[in-house]
CSV table of C-alpha atoms in Angstrom, one decimal:
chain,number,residue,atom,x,y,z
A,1,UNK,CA,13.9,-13.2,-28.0
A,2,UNK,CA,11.3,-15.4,-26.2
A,3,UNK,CA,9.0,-14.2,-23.6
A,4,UNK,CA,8.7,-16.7,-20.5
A,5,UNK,CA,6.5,-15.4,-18.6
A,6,UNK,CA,7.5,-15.7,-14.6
A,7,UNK,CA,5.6,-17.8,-12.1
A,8,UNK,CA,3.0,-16.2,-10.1
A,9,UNK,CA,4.5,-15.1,-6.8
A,10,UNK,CA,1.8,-14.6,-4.0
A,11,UNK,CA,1.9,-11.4,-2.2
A,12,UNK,CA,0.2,-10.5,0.7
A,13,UNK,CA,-1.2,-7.4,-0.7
A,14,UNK,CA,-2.3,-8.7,-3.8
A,15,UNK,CA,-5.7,-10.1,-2.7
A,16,UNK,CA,-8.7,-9.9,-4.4
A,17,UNK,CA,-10.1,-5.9,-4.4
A,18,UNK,CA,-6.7,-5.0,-3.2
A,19,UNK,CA,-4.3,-2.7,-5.0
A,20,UNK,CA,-1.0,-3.7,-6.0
A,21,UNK,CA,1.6,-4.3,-3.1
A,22,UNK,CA,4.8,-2.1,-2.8
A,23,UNK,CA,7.0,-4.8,-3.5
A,24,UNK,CA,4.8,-6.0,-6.1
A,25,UNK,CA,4.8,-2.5,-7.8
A,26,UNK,CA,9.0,-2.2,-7.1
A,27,UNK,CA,9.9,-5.5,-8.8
A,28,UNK,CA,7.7,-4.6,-12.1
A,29,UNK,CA,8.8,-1.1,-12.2
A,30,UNK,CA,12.7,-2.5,-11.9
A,31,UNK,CA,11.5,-5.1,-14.8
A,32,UNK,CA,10.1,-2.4,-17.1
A,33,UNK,CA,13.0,0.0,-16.5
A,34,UNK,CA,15.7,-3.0,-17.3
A,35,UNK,CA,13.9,-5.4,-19.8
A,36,UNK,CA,11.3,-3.5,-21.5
A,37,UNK,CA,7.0,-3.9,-21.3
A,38,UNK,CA,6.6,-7.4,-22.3
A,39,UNK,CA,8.4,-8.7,-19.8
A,40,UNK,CA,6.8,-6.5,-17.0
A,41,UNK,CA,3.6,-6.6,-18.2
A,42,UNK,CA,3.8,-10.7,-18.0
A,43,UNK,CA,5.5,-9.8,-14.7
A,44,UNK,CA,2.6,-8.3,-13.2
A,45,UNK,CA,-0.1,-10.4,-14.8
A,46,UNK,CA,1.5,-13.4,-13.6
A,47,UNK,CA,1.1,-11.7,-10.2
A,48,UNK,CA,-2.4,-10.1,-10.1
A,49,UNK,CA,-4.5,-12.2,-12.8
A,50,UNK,CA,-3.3,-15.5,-14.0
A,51,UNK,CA,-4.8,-16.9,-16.6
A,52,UNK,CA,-7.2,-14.0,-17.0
A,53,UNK,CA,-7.5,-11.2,-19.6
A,54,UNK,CA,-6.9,-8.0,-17.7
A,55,UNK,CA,-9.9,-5.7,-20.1
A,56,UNK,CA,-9.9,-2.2,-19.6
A,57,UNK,CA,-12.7,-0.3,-19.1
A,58,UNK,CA,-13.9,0.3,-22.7
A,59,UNK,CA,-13.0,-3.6,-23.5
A,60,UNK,CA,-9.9,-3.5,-24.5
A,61,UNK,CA,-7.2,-5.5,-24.1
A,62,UNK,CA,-3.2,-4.7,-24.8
A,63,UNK,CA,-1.0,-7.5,-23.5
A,64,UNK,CA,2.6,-9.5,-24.4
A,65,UNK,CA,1.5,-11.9,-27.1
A,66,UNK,CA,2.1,-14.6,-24.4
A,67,UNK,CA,-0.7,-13.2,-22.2
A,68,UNK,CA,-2.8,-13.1,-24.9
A,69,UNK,CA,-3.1,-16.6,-24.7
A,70,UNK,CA,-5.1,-16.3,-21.6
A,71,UNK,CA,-8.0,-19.3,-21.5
A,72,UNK,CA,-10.4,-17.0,-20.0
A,73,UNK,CA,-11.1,-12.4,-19.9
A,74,UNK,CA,-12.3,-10.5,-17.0
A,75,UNK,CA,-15.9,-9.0,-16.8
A,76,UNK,CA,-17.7,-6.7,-14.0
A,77,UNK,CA,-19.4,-10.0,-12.8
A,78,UNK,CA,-15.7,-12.1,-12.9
A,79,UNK,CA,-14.0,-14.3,-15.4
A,80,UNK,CA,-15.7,-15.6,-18.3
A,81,UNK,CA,-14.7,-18.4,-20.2
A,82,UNK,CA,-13.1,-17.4,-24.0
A,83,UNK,CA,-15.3,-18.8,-26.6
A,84,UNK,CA,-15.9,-18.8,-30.4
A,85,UNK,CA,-18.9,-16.4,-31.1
A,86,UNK,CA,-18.8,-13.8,-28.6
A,87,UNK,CA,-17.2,-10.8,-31.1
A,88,UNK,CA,-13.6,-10.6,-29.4
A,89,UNK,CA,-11.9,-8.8,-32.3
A,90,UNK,CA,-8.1,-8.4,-33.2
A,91,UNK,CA,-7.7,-4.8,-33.5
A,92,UNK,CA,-3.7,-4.3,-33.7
A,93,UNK,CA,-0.3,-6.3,-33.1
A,94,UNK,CA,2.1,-3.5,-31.9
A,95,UNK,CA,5.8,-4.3,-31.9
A,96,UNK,CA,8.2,-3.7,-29.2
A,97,UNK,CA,11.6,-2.5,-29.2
A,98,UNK,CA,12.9,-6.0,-27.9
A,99,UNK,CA,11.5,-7.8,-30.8
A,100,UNK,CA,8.3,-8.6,-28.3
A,101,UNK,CA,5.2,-7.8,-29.2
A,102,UNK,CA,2.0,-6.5,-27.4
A,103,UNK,CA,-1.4,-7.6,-28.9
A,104,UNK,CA,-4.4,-4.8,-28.8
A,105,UNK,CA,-8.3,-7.0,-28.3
A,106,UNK,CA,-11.6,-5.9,-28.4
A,107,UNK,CA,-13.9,-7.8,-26.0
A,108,UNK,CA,-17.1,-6.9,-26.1
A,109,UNK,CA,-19.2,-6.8,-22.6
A,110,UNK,CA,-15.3,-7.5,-20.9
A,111,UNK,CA,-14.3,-5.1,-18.4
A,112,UNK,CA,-12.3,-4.6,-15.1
A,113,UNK,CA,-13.5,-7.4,-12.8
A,114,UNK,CA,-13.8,-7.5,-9.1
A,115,UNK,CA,-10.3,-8.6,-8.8
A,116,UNK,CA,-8.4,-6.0,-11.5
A,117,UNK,CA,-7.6,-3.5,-8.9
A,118,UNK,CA,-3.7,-4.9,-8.8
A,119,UNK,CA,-3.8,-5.2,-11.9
A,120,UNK,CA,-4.6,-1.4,-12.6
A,121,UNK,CA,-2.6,-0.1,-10.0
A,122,UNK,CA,0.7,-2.2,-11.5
A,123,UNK,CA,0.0,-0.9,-14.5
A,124,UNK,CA,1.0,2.5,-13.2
A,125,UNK,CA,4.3,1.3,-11.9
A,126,UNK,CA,5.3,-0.5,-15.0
A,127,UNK,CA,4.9,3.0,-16.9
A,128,UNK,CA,7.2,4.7,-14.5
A,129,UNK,CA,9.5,2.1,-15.2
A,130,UNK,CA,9.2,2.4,-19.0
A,131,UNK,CA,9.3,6.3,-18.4
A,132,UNK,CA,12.3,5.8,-16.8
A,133,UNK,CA,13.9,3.3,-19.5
A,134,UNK,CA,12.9,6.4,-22.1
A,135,UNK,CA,14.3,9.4,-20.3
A,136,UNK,CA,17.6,7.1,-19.9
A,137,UNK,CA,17.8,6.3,-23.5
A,138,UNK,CA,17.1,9.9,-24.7
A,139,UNK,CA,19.5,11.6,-22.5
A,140,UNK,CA,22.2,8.9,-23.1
A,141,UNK,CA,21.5,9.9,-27.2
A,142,UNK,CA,22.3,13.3,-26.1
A,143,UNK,CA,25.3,13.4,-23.6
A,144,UNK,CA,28.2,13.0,-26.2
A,145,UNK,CA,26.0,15.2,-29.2
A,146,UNK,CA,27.4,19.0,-29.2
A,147,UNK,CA,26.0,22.2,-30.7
A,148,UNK,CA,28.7,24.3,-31.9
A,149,UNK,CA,30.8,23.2,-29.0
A,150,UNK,CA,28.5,22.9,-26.3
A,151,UNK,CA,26.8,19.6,-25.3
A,152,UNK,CA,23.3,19.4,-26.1
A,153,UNK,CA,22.5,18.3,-22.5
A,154,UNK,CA,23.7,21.7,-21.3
A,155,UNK,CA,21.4,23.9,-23.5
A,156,UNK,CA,19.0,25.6,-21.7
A,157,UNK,CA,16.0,24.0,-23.4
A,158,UNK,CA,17.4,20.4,-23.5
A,159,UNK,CA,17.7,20.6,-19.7
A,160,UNK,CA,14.0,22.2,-19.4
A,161,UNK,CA,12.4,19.3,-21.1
A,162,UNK,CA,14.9,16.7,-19.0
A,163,UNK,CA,13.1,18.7,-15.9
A,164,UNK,CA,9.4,18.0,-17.5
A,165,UNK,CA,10.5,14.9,-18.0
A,166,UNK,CA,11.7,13.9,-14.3
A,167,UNK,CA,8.5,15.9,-13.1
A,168,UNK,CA,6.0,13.6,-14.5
A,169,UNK,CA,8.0,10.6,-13.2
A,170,UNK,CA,7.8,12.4,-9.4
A,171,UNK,CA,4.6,13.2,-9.6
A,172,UNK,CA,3.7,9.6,-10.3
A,173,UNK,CA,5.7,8.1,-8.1
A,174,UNK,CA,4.2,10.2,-5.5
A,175,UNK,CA,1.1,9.6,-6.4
A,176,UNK,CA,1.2,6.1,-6.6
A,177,UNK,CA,3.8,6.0,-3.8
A,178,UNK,CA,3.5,3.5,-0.2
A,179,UNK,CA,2.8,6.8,1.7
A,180,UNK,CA,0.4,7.7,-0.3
A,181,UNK,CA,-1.9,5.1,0.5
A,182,UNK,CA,-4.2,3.4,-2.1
A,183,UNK,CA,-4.4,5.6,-4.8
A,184,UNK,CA,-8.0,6.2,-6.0
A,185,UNK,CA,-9.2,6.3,-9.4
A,186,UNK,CA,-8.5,10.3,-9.5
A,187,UNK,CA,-4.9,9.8,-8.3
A,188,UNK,CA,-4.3,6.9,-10.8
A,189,UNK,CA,-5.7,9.3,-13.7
A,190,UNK,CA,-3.5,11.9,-12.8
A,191,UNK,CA,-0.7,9.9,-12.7
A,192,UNK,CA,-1.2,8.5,-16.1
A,193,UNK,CA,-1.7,12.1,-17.6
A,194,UNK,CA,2.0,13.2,-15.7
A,195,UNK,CA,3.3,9.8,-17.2
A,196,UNK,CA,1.9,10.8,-20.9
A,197,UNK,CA,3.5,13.9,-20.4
A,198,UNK,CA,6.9,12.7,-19.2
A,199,UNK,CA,7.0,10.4,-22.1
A,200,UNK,CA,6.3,13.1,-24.7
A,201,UNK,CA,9.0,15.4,-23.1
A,202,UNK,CA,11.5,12.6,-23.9
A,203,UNK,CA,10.2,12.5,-27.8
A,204,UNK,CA,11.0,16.4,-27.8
A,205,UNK,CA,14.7,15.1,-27.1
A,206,UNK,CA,15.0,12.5,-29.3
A,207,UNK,CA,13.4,14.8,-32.3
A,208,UNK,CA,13.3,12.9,-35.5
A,209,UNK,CA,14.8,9.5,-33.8
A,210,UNK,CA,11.7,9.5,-31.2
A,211,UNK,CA,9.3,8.8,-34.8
A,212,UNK,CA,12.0,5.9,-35.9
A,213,UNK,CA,10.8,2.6,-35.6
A,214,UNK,CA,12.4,0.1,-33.1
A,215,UNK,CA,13.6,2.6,-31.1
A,216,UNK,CA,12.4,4.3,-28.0
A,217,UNK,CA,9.8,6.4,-29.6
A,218,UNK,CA,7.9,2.9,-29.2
A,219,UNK,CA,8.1,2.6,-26.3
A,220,UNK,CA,6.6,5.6,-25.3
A,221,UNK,CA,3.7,5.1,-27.8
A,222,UNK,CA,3.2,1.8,-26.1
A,223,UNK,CA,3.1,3.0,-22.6
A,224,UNK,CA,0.8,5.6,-23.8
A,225,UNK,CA,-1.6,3.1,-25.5
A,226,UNK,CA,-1.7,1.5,-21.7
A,227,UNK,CA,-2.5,4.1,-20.2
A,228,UNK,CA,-5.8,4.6,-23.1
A,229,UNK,CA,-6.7,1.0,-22.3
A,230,UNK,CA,-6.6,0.3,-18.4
A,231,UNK,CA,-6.5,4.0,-17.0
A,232,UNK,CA,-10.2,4.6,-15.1
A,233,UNK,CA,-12.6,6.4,-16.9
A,234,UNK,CA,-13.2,10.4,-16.0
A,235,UNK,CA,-16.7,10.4,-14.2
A,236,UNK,CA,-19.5,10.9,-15.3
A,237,UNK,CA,-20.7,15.0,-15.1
A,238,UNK,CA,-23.8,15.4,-13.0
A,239,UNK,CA,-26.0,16.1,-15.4
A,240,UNK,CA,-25.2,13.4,-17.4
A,241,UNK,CA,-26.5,11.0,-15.3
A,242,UNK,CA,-29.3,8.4,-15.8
């Protein structure tokens, strides 16, 4: 399967230093949920920072292999140019459970540019939409299994980790939500942490089949890796400072 990745589409709320719009943030959760990462992920780049590297805050970069072809990376300061010589590094090429591919960077001096802020704050609503996909999957693997006559989905402790599940999706969702407001860098940490944990409630369903390969334990492990590359960092403890 071939990744095309979509035209940019202005929105009004995707201006520079702006976070990502609602409809922006619907239409790539709806993607993520239906087609899987890649295809979200080149949804929202297409949207927020064409033709740029989105680089997270340690200088990493995990985008579809289309992306990756990107002519220039984002920096504090802007875009830069990508040249020979300047250390970017292949760390990792993770496969998807499409057959796509996401491909892991290491830029040095890179970072979240003046511009990124869409760009983070989609990033949130394509994992919702991949946490979705995953809690679908893993309770469609479990609706027709029984356990000496009762279906699994009706044991109590199936249906506790289906409620962790659907609680980290809320609490994301409200987080992030239009009401909300912009969320901040706390909100947006705290949403990735209740997405992490959504996502490793569903690998407790699936068991042995969430550590199979091509399956939806990917998935989650790639939505996690996201959220290590592009969530804000924790500030800095008072005493720490220079």
């Amino acid at each position: 399967m071939s990744l095309t990745i979509p035209a940019a589409r202005v929105d009004a709320d995707t201006a520079p230093g702006r976070g990502c719009s609602p409809a922006l943030a619907r239409r790539v959760r709806a993607a993520a949920r239906e087609h899987g990462a890649a295809h979200a992920l080149a949804l929202l780049h297409a949207a927020t920072l064409p033709g740029v590297l989105p680089v997270g805050p340690g200088g990493h970069v995990l985008v579809p292999e289309a992306v990756a072809a990107g002519s220039r990376y984002d920096t504090p300061a802007g875009p830069r140019p990508r040249r020979p010589g300047t250390g970017e590094h292949l760390l990792a090429r993770l496969p998807l459970p499409d057959g796509e591919v996401l491909v892991a960077l290491r830029v040095p001096g890179a970072g979240p540019g003046p511009d990124g802020g869409a760009w983070g704050h989609g990033l949130v609503a394509v994992r919702l939409g991949l946490a979705e996909r995953a809690l679908r999957e893993a309770t469609d693997r479990l609706k027709d299994r029984t356990v000496q006559g009762t279906v699994m989905l009706h044991l109590p402790l199936v249906r506790a980790l289906v409620a962790d599940a659907a609680c980290g999706l809320a609490e994301a969702g409200a987080l992030t939500s239009a009401a909300a407001g912009d969320p901040g860098p706390a909100e947006l940490r705290r949403a990735h942490r209740a997405l992490d944990e959504s996502g490793r409630a569903c690998l407790h369903l699936l068991g042995a089949a969430g550590f199979a390969t091509g399956g939806t334990g990917d998935l989650v492990r790639a939505s996690e890796l996201l959220a290590d590359t592009y969530a804000p960092p924790p500030p800095v403890p008072e005493g720490d400072r220079p």
